[in-house]
Amino acid sequence: MSDATAKALPVLVLNGPNLNMLGKRQPEIYGRETLADVEALCHAEATRLGLAVECFQSNHEGALIDRIQAAREANSGIVINAGAYTHTSVALMDALAAAERPTIELHISNVFKREAFRHHSYISAVSVGVICGFGTHGYALALQAMARILSR
Ligand code: CA2
């Protein structure tokens, strides 16, 4: 297959609990863009980078784990904003480790300027790197970093 016809590598963009509320509450922390705006941004940035994205949001830990398990077969990399599960979920950490796909952890807000309980992440230990504090632009930054990782 020539480069021109090569299929774009599919990156999974996962959003966890309450991120379906983006743009509807707390704009001073999370901005005014909705989850649909964020997912459109991801598709546009992926196209620009020659990647494909599959977006998934759930408020349920088990549904997120099921999607991560599917990513082992279906996706080349994972960008994850695990929401509050970041700070609590050994189960998500274990699922990401088992997926064996390069993972980038993302937060819209700068969690280190916030409450102490947001300073610890179970996801960081199984991630290539972490992007936080750049608002929803962080999703574009994460995809740029993922494109570089997958090109190696
Ligand atoms: O900054 C981030 O992206 C967070 O992952 C967001 C989580 C929070 O628990 C993490 O500590 C940091 C919360 C997501 C809630 O999103 C909302 C968005 C709009 C309105 C209400 C909640």
XYZ file of N, CA, C and O and ligand atoms in Angstrom:
630
model
N 0.850 -1.207 0.000
C 0.000 0.000 0.000
C 0.887 1.260 0.000
O 1.832 1.335 0.784
N 0.617 2.226 -0.875
C 1.430 3.440 -0.900
C 1.026 4.349 0.252
O -0.045 4.189 0.836
N 1.894 5.324 0.582
C 1.598 6.263 1.668
C 0.284 6.984 1.428
O -0.471 7.254 2.356
N 0.000 7.298 0.133
C -1.201 8.080 -0.175
C -2.475 7.339 0.195
O -3.479 7.958 0.552
N -2.414 5.995 0.135
C -3.630 5.228 0.430
C -3.587 4.572 1.813
O -4.507 3.863 2.177
N -2.506 4.817 2.567
C -2.394 4.198 3.892
C -3.541 4.680 4.780
O -3.916 5.839 4.756
N -4.054 3.728 5.567
C -5.187 4.068 6.434
C -4.683 4.854 7.640
O -3.661 4.521 8.226
N -5.420 5.927 8.001
C -5.029 6.743 9.150
C -5.113 5.916 10.431
O -6.086 5.167 10.631
N -4.094 6.039 11.291
C -4.091 5.275 12.540
C -5.198 5.784 13.463
O -5.314 6.991 13.693
N -6.015 4.888 14.001
C -7.149 5.317 14.829
C -6.764 5.516 16.303
O -6.370 4.573 16.983
N -6.898 6.731 16.758
C -6.601 7.073 18.158
C -7.924 7.187 18.912
O -8.877 7.802 18.431
N -7.964 6.572 20.081
C -9.156 6.647 20.931
C -9.048 7.866 21.848
O -8.047 8.031 22.550
N -10.071 8.730 21.811
C -10.156 9.867 22.743
C -11.276 9.550 23.731
O -12.451 9.519 23.366
N -10.870 9.295 24.969
C -11.824 8.854 26.005
C -12.080 9.986 26.989
O -11.128 10.594 27.505
N -13.345 10.245 27.272
C -13.707 11.211 28.309
C -14.556 10.526 29.364
O -15.490 9.783 29.044
N -14.220 10.791 30.620
C -14.871 10.125 31.741
C -16.024 10.922 32.334
O -16.609 11.782 31.672
N -16.326 10.637 33.600
C -17.558 11.126 34.220
C -17.672 12.645 34.247
O -16.709 13.349 34.542
N -18.871 13.093 33.952
C -19.297 14.500 34.006
C -18.767 15.356 32.860
O -19.147 16.517 32.737
N -17.907 14.801 32.014
C -17.393 15.625 30.910
C -18.459 15.865 29.844
O -18.301 16.755 29.010
N -19.561 15.118 29.900
C -20.722 15.453 29.049
C -21.374 16.771 29.482
O -22.200 17.311 28.755
N -20.956 17.312 30.635
C -21.497 18.583 31.130
C -20.680 19.789 30.650
O -21.013 20.934 30.976
N -19.629 19.534 29.896
C -18.780 20.643 29.419
C -19.626 21.714 28.732
O -20.515 21.393 27.931
N -19.319 22.958 29.024
C -20.028 24.089 28.400
C -21.357 24.402 29.053
O -21.969 25.425 28.733
N -21.795 23.528 29.955
C -23.120 23.729 30.561
C -23.032 24.270 31.979
O -23.979 24.905 32.451
N -21.919 23.973 32.682
C -21.705 24.461 34.046
C -20.222 24.742 34.234
O -19.390 24.279 33.457
N -19.886 25.512 35.266
C -18.502 25.804 35.653
C -17.612 26.260 34.486
O -16.476 25.764 34.340
N -18.076 27.222 33.681
C -17.236 27.680 32.548
C -15.944 28.339 33.006
O -14.953 28.341 32.259
N -15.919 28.850 34.248
C -14.700 29.498 34.770
C -13.572 28.475 34.944
O -12.397 28.839 34.921
N -13.938 27.197 35.104
C -12.904 26.143 35.241
C -12.690 25.416 33.913
O -11.552 25.172 33.507
N -13.790 25.063 33.244
C -13.679 24.152 32.094
C -13.956 24.817 30.738
O -13.882 24.144 29.707
N -14.249 26.134 30.742
C -14.485 26.836 29.485
C -15.920 26.713 28.998
O -16.779 26.131 29.668
N -16.160 27.258 27.831
C -17.533 27.343 27.297
C -17.812 26.329 26.196
O -18.931 26.217 25.716
N -16.795 25.599 25.774
C -17.018 24.621 24.696
C -17.726 23.381 25.228
O -17.456 22.928 26.345
N -18.611 22.845 24.420
C -19.328 21.617 24.798
C -18.480 20.391 24.443
O -17.477 20.491 23.718
N -18.943 19.224 24.916
C -18.248 17.979 24.548
C -18.299 17.775 23.026
O -17.311 17.340 22.424
N -19.417 18.130 22.415
C -19.508 18.010 20.938
C -18.468 18.916 20.267
O -17.854 18.518 19.265
N -18.260 20.123 20.816
C -17.220 21.019 20.269
C -15.835 20.366 20.402
O -15.014 20.434 19.472
N -15.585 19.774 21.566
C -14.278 19.136 21.810
C -14.067 17.980 20.844
O -12.978 17.809 20.272
N -15.118 17.178 20.641
C -14.974 16.029 19.742
C -14.770 16.500 18.303
O -13.970 15.902 17.563
N -15.414 17.594 17.906
C -15.210 18.155 16.558
C -13.770 18.658 16.417
O -13.126 18.452 15.373
N -13.277 19.304 17.477
C -11.874 19.780 17.492
C -10.920 18.597 17.299
O -9.949 18.688 16.535
N -11.209 17.494 17.983
C -10.337 16.304 17.882
C -10.337 15.748 16.452
O -9.278 15.396 15.915
N -11.522 15.662 15.849
C -11.598 15.149 14.469
C -10.818 16.062 13.516
O -10.082 15.581 12.643
N -10.964 17.381 13.681
C -10.283 18.335 12.790
C -8.768 18.232 12.973
O -8.008 18.208 11.987
N -8.319 18.160 14.220
C -6.873 18.093 14.474
C -6.302 16.768 13.963
O -5.214 16.730 13.390
N -7.046 15.686 14.169
C -6.591 14.372 13.701
C -6.443 14.379 12.176
O -5.450 13.877 11.637
N -7.408 14.933 11.487
C -7.341 15.005 10.019
C -6.096 15.776 9.593
O -5.360 15.364 8.691
N -5.850 16.909 10.273
C -4.672 17.737 9.964
C -3.377 16.935 10.159
O -2.412 17.111 9.411
N -3.392 16.038 11.145
C -2.188 15.270 11.490
C -2.093 13.948 10.729
O -1.137 13.200 10.897
N -3.109 13.616 9.945
C -3.117 12.329 9.243
C -3.501 11.162 10.128
O -3.190 10.004 9.834
N -4.181 11.444 11.242
C -4.687 10.401 12.132
C -6.200 10.315 11.979
O -6.823 11.179 11.367
N -6.777 9.286 12.600
C -8.233 9.227 12.747
C -8.527 9.194 14.244
O -7.695 8.734 15.030
N -9.681 9.696 14.647
C -10.043 9.575 16.068
C -11.392 8.896 16.222
O -12.284 9.050 15.384
N -11.496 8.174 17.318
C -12.783 7.620 17.763
C -13.007 8.192 19.153
O -12.141 8.051 20.030
N -14.126 8.881 19.341
C -14.401 9.530 20.624
C -15.433 8.730 21.404
O -16.407 8.223 20.827
N -15.220 8.634 22.711
C -16.161 7.902 23.576
C -16.198 8.598 24.927
O -15.152 8.936 25.481
N -17.405 8.831 25.429
C -17.566 9.399 26.786
C -18.506 8.509 27.561
O -19.519 8.027 27.041
N -18.179 8.283 28.826
C -19.120 7.582 29.702
C -18.977 8.088 31.126
O -17.881 8.478 31.560
N -20.091 8.038 31.844
C -20.079 8.342 33.279
C -19.842 7.089 34.111
O -19.834 7.169 35.341
N -19.630 5.943 33.438
C -19.569 4.653 34.129
C -18.179 4.022 33.988
O -17.695 3.828 32.867
N -17.600 3.685 35.109
C -16.235 3.138 35.123
C -16.138 1.863 34.269
O -15.201 1.695 33.483
N -17.121 0.957 34.418
C -17.081 -0.301 33.668
C -17.157 -0.090 32.165
O -16.489 -0.793 31.398
N -17.952 0.876 31.743
C -18.061 1.160 30.299
C -16.734 1.692 29.766
O -16.319 1.349 28.638
N -16.057 2.505 30.559
C -14.738 3.017 30.143
C -13.736 1.862 30.052
O -12.943 1.780 29.104
N -13.797 0.955 31.012
C -12.886 -0.210 31.004
C -13.161 -1.091 29.786
O -12.221 -1.521 29.094
N -14.444 -1.329 29.482
C -14.786 -2.123 28.289
C -14.203 -1.485 27.026
O -13.665 -2.183 26.155
N -14.295 -0.148 26.946
C -13.791 0.534 25.724
C -12.262 0.466 25.651
O -11.687 0.334 24.561
N -11.616 0.581 26.807
C -10.143 0.476 26.829
C -9.717 -0.934 26.413
O -8.767 -1.109 25.646
N -10.446 -1.956 26.886
C -10.108 -3.336 26.488
C -10.258 -3.518 24.983
O -9.433 -4.167 24.342
N -11.289 -2.905 24.402
C -11.492 -2.996 22.951
C -10.369 -2.282 22.198
O -10.016 -2.665 21.074
N -9.791 -1.260 22.819
C -8.735 -0.478 22.163
C -7.485 -1.303 21.884
O -6.710 -0.985 20.976
N -7.291 -2.343 22.652
C -6.124 -3.217 22.423
C -6.124 -3.747 20.987
O -5.075 -3.883 20.358
N -7.317 -4.039 20.452
C -7.444 -4.504 19.073
C -7.701 -3.360 18.094
O -7.245 -3.382 16.953
N -8.450 -2.342 18.542
C -9.038 -1.378 17.599
C -8.266 -0.075 17.439
O -8.481 0.646 16.459
N -7.386 0.265 18.397
C -6.790 1.608 18.385
C -5.273 1.564 18.523
O -4.726 0.673 19.180
N -4.627 2.563 17.937
C -3.162 2.647 17.977
C -2.670 3.391 19.203
O -1.519 3.219 19.620
N -3.500 4.253 19.767
C -3.117 5.028 20.948
C -4.365 5.505 21.665
O -5.479 5.450 21.112
N -4.179 5.967 22.898
C -5.308 6.401 23.724
C -4.990 7.760 24.337
O -3.932 7.943 24.962
N -5.917 8.714 24.154
C -5.882 9.988 24.883
C -7.030 9.915 25.873
O -8.172 9.663 25.482
N -6.731 10.112 27.155
C -7.786 9.935 28.159
C -7.865 11.090 29.147
O -6.854 11.472 29.741
N -9.064 11.668 29.246
C -9.407 12.529 30.373
C -10.367 11.697 31.221
O -11.556 11.606 30.911
N -9.825 11.085 32.250
C -10.619 10.162 33.067
C -11.475 10.889 34.101
O -12.128 10.226 34.920
N -11.472 12.238 34.061
C -12.269 12.990 35.028
C -11.857 12.601 36.445
O -10.680 12.329 36.719
N -12.821 12.540 37.351
C -12.502 12.255 38.759
C -11.980 10.832 38.966
O -11.292 10.570 39.963
N -12.240 9.914 38.021
C -11.676 8.563 38.144
C -10.147 8.586 38.095
O -9.495 7.647 38.546
N -9.586 9.656 37.518
C -8.130 9.837 37.521
C -7.561 9.614 38.916
O -6.505 8.997 39.081
N -8.278 10.147 39.909
C -7.741 10.221 41.274
C -8.149 9.024 42.135
O -7.747 8.950 43.289
N -8.971 8.130 41.564
C -9.526 7.045 42.392
C -9.370 5.645 41.807
O -9.470 4.671 42.558
N -9.175 5.519 40.488
C -9.454 4.225 39.856
C -8.217 3.384 39.526
O -7.566 3.564 38.483
N -7.939 2.418 40.387
C -6.923 1.410 40.081
C -7.396 0.557 38.896
O -6.593 0.104 38.074
N -8.711 0.369 38.786
C -9.262 -0.467 37.711
C -8.979 0.142 36.333
O -8.617 -0.578 35.392
N -9.123 1.454 36.198
C -8.795 2.101 34.909
C -7.296 2.004 34.639
O -6.884 1.760 33.501
N -6.492 2.200 35.663
C -5.036 2.080 35.502
C -4.683 0.679 35.001
O -3.899 0.526 34.048
N -5.261 -0.343 35.606
C -4.971 -1.723 35.200
C -5.420 -1.980 33.760
O -4.726 -2.657 32.995
N -6.583 -1.443 33.386
C -7.087 -1.630 32.016
C -6.148 -0.974 31.008
O -5.841 -1.559 29.956
N -5.681 0.223 31.323
C -4.763 0.922 30.405
C -3.438 0.163 30.277
O -2.892 0.035 29.175
N -2.939 -0.354 31.394
C -1.683 -1.123 31.341
C -1.868 -2.362 30.462
O -1.007 -2.691 29.645
N -3.010 -3.030 30.601
C -3.267 -4.257 29.846
C -3.489 -3.973 28.357
O -3.239 -4.837 27.514
N -3.936 -2.775 28.024
C -4.196 -2.425 26.614
C -2.902 -2.338 25.816
O -2.902 -2.527 24.589
N -1.806 -2.025 26.494
C -0.491 -1.932 25.837
C -0.515 -1.028 24.616
O -0.020 -1.391 23.537
N -1.136 0.131 24.782
C -1.164 1.159 23.738
C -0.614 2.446 24.348
O -0.888 2.730 25.520
N 0.161 3.242 23.580
C 0.642 4.504 24.156
C -0.539 5.363 24.611
O -1.501 5.559 23.868
N -0.426 5.833 25.852
C -1.531 6.570 26.470
C -1.061 7.957 26.877
O 0.048 8.111 27.416
N -1.890 8.953 26.599
C -1.627 10.324 27.062
C -2.758 10.729 27.985
O -3.933 10.646 27.622
N -2.392 11.140 29.192
C -3.370 11.624 30.179
C -3.599 13.125 29.953
O -2.652 13.871 29.704
N -4.835 13.527 30.041
C -5.188 14.921 29.746
C -6.150 15.454 30.795
O -7.063 14.742 31.237
N -5.929 16.716 31.183
C -6.897 17.440 32.011
C -7.073 18.837 31.454
O -6.089 19.492 31.077
N -8.302 19.284 31.425
C -8.615 20.620 30.920
C -8.068 21.676 31.881
O -7.455 22.663 31.459
N -8.304 21.458 33.162
C -7.836 22.412 34.173
C -6.433 22.026 34.632
O -5.983 20.894 34.406
N -5.760 22.989 35.293
C -4.473 22.688 35.913
C -4.763 22.096 37.288
O -4.993 22.824 38.255
N -4.750 20.778 37.345
C -5.137 20.084 38.577
C -4.207 20.439 39.746
O -4.612 20.351 40.906
N -2.981 20.898 39.432
C -2.016 21.213 40.499
C -2.279 22.567 41.148
O -1.696 22.883 42.185
N -3.147 23.367 40.553
C -3.578 24.633 41.176
C -4.859 24.436 41.971
O -5.415 25.380 42.499
N -5.344 23.207 42.034
C -6.644 22.928 42.653
C -6.459 22.113 43.948
O -5.372 22.066 44.496
N -7.506 21.497 44.427
C -7.461 20.782 45.712
C -6.388 19.679 45.700
O -6.134 19.058 44.669
N -5.836 19.389 46.888
C -4.756 18.398 46.995
C -5.181 17.026 46.472
O -4.360 16.303 45.896
N -6.460 16.664 46.631
C -6.875 15.324 46.183
C -6.791 15.170 44.670
O -6.793 14.051 44.151
N -6.699 16.299 43.935
C -6.548 16.214 42.469
C -5.088 16.090 42.046
O -4.785 15.984 40.859
N -4.153 16.139 43.005
C -2.733 16.124 42.645
C -2.220 14.713 42.381
O -1.187 14.549 41.753
N -2.949 13.709 42.892
C -2.516 12.336 42.609
C -3.347 11.735 41.478
O -4.568 11.887 41.433
N -2.633 11.051 40.566
C -3.301 10.379 39.448
C -2.842 8.932 39.358
O -1.634 8.660 39.357
N -3.805 8.014 39.263
C -3.464 6.613 38.978
C -3.125 6.424 37.505
O -2.462 5.462 37.127
N -3.603 7.350 36.662
C -3.419 7.203 35.209
C -1.983 7.548 34.791
O -1.450 6.970 33.846
N -1.352 8.488 35.518
C -0.010 8.947 35.123
C 1.003 7.810 35.060
O 1.887 7.820 34.189
N 0.867 6.848 35.965
C 1.845 5.752 36.044
C 1.839 4.873 34.797
O 2.809 4.161 34.537
N 0.739 4.914 34.029
C 0.659 4.076 32.824
C 0.582 4.941 31.556
O 0.179 4.459 30.494
N 0.960 6.215 31.687
C 0.896 7.147 30.552
C 2.292 7.529 30.087
O 3.234 7.582 30.889
N 2.398 7.842 28.794
C 3.655 8.377 28.266
C 3.894 9.759 28.860
O 5.012 10.120 29.233
N 2.842 10.561 28.955
C 2.952 11.912 29.495
C 1.588 12.462 29.840
O 0.561 11.834 29.570
N 1.611 13.666 30.430
C 0.388 14.305 30.932
C 0.306 15.722 30.387
O 1.303 16.453 30.398
N -0.883 16.102 29.922
C -1.138 17.478 29.500
C -2.239 18.020 30.395
O -3.302 17.403 30.506
N -1.998 19.151 31.049
C -3.069 19.723 31.877
C -2.934 21.231 31.931
O -1.836 21.782 31.805
N -4.089 21.898 32.057
C -4.102 23.335 32.295
C -4.221 24.199 31.059
O -4.213 25.432 31.172
N -4.355 23.604 29.889
C -4.434 24.382 28.643
C -5.856 24.460 28.100
O -6.057 24.765 26.921
N -6.824 24.180 28.966
C -8.210 24.201 28.507
C -8.455 23.113 27.477
O -7.712 22.119 27.402
N -9.471 23.309 26.657
C -9.794 22.262 25.674
C -8.747 22.187 24.544
O -8.695 21.184 23.831
N -7.910 23.215 24.420
C -6.797 23.138 23.458
C -5.881 21.954 23.785
O -5.174 21.438 22.908
N -5.911 21.498 25.035
C -5.108 20.338 25.434
C -5.382 19.108 24.591
O -4.495 18.276 24.387
N -6.618 18.967 24.097
C -6.937 17.796 23.256
C -6.134 17.851 21.955
O -5.640 16.825 21.482
N -6.008 19.049 21.357
C -5.198 19.193 20.133
C -3.729 18.912 20.454
O -3.037 18.214 19.695
N -3.259 19.431 21.604
C -1.859 19.190 21.994
C -1.599 17.696 22.193
O -0.549 17.182 21.794
N -2.557 17.012 22.804
C -2.396 15.567 23.040
C -2.325 14.806 21.726
O -1.513 13.878 21.573
N -3.155 15.185 20.772
C -3.123 14.494 19.471
C -1.825 14.784 18.733
O -1.278 13.911 18.050
N -1.301 16.012 18.872
C 0.002 16.320 18.260
C 1.092 15.425 18.860
O 1.933 14.866 18.143
N 1.073 15.295 20.183
C 2.061 14.427 20.849
C 1.876 12.971 20.415
O 2.849 12.250 20.170
N 0.619 12.544 20.284
C 0.345 11.153 19.881
C 0.839 10.907 18.453
O 1.413 9.838 18.156
N 0.651 11.878 17.551
C 1.113 11.715 16.161
C 2.621 11.485 16.142
O 3.133 10.648 15.391
N 3.322 12.223 16.983
C 4.787 12.083 17.052
C 5.181 10.706 17.596
O 6.081 10.047 17.087
N 4.482 10.269 18.638
C 4.774 8.951 19.233
C 4.533 7.849 18.201
O 5.361 6.941 18.045
N 3.420 7.939 17.473
C 3.050 6.857 16.538
C 3.906 6.878 15.279
O 3.949 5.885 14.554
N 4.573 8.004 15.018
C 5.405 8.076 13.803
C 6.773 7.436 14.019
O 7.518 7.229 13.075
N 7.104 7.126 15.280
C 8.437 6.560 15.563
C 8.557 5.113 15.106
O 7.590 4.369 15.170
O -9.527 19.233 34.458
C -9.994 18.166 34.056
O -10.147 17.893 32.862
C -10.504 17.134 35.086
O -10.169 15.833 34.603
C -12.006 17.298 35.140
C -12.683 16.450 36.217
C -11.979 16.617 37.549
O -12.544 15.732 38.507
C -10.490 16.378 37.455
O -9.909 16.587 38.723
C -9.869 17.314 36.446
C -14.146 16.858 36.357
C -14.941 16.800 35.101
C -16.227 17.511 35.324
O -16.518 18.243 34.172
C -17.498 19.179 34.257
C -17.582 20.048 33.185
C -18.513 21.050 33.200
C -19.386 21.170 34.258
C -19.305 20.289 35.311
C -18.374 19.280 35.313
